[in-house]
Amino acid sequence: MLDTHVVRVESIPERSDGALVDTIRLSPAGTAGGTGVVLARLGAQVRSFGAVGTDPAGDALLAMLGREGVDVAGLVRKADVQTSASVIPVRPDGERPAWHCIGANGAFTLDDLDRGDDGPLAGCDHLHLGGPEFLGGPVAGELLAWARERGLTTSVDVLAPGDADLLAWIVDALPHTGHLLPNDEQVRGFTGESDLAAGARALVAAGAGCVAVTRGAEGALVVTADEVVEVPAFPLGDGELVDTTGCGDAFSAGYLRGLALGRSRADAARLGCAAAHHVARGLGTDAGEYDLDVVLALAGPASAAASG
């Protein structure tokens, strides 16, 4: 999706009045787009699959992803819907409500995805599915199962807020999900558990191999059937925090990149927290200057044991 960040929105002007703000900035975003951008910055080869409109927003989104090194050949363009987009008014205290138009994301189906032996998915070693709720659990499960049958590892990040009905909608995807990457509010909403570790364990019991939960300024929680590991966030200095939009997507990217580098789940989560730290210092996942070396320097060396 395409995000429009509007910084220092103190109020919505009355009637047709206007107001000045500090910054208006466009950036590629979302549980697939934002994650893909950060993965590319961290040195991964990234191919993006999905749908965008034939509108100028789609042109801009394709250009931005391409500029970051993301292969966009798998993105189909649909003339009858607009490109998925959000407008995010960032308040002076950092709160960031949003307006969102689902657009082309709701029109993407598996028929739009070439799964042939010589198709664009050939040669990939990991499939990250952002927003499985748009496909629905059975269809998302079909795609993830297809990937795992071909030796790909898999991960899933849900875009919508968590509630029990949404979990029921996507639950068929969980047995084929190697790594589920929700935030803390989603976990509590999905499961009704006030204790985050208990909620994550419930999602593991529902089929997910590992649940790596973001906890905002507290960092992350990594839960499997055998362990619960807390990973702290990297604190920001005075004046460093710009906007937390996209930090969850950055964590996902850092975590997945860490696993690909052979790090343990806990060390991969540290890499995810380090990526989120850098993204929080700019507007959008594509803001600022960071790469794998920069993020690794903050995350620190990997532990001796690795269990991706």
Steps between C-alpha positions, in 0.01 A plus 500: 500500500598866466517700823467877522647628827386843618715615791390725786124489449352683799138483385284456191417851370136607519292518180731603212771655718864402463794439731876476464688179586869417520527228235295306246681191375415194289648156569440135407343322794304205630567154637635401158623826344664649808654168598630453146669841498687433825596149391651645182692758703632217715643326195228250416384438144130587512221431253162659565167343400161666532272747326507875444278728297580659166480839671781749574526360854585164347762662277656666804495182708666293227768766454572520874527122540718473190729775629556291815599198294173306537408292192144612414445276197253293705270796573191495279315820412122515517314776321175480696640572849733758648837423655472419870589812697503657844517854634671522840468826694781498756406706807753704698504234775582226247152344481418397146140418408445404136254505215530195275358393164532125436493542123693250288611290797144372527496403131811279500436125463716191449404515132721811483802302623710294261594186690648320203832317522661773290300786652629793704467305826750243375830534680353669808585347837250686721140616458378785719124556482378840612128536566373139475156632592458633146530148360325324787639212701432210260651681201791638703556150637502360147771746397713443810465121475604519134809696602599260776456200271767661279739551786433868573482626855196716574392797708176693543419849626138605548405857408160536668444550875466175691173348611367147535296518180804600298699214647221262397520649147873426461550201732535255208824676406670448837604133461702605194655806666855456619517845660199710600590868553215683680508791739397474865153648447428248224606207717277609787212569262535167320513290815329700775807442718621791709837328549699544178701182532183298559340656193804422286504141627133470399595601144779244501245241614281609205779403261760775469855373535626813674333825606725806513295780657592867486437693823568859399758668722539177699648307207384152399394165640597179317286198584516139381361180647823469700607851601403858572773760442474872573707729278526866608469794262794731431420830671485822302678811620336833565360638177576185298143372475331628185220253425429137589307428179657196335698388804312171515577437131865587565510252789359229272766574240786502748375181665467315169838625381654382824356152454633491143845587634483198731428687822294351780144622539602721792794648309279549195253688719785724618574575136131577453499739795813668361331550161192644669724737697637651179159524333356685802750778435341588164167519315429162344710188453694662214611807699852558621823318428537147632618168361587156632835607642343790689222285644736215587726743685209601722366145545837366607663161430296186474509250784691178453190286448260559213163335446326683215 
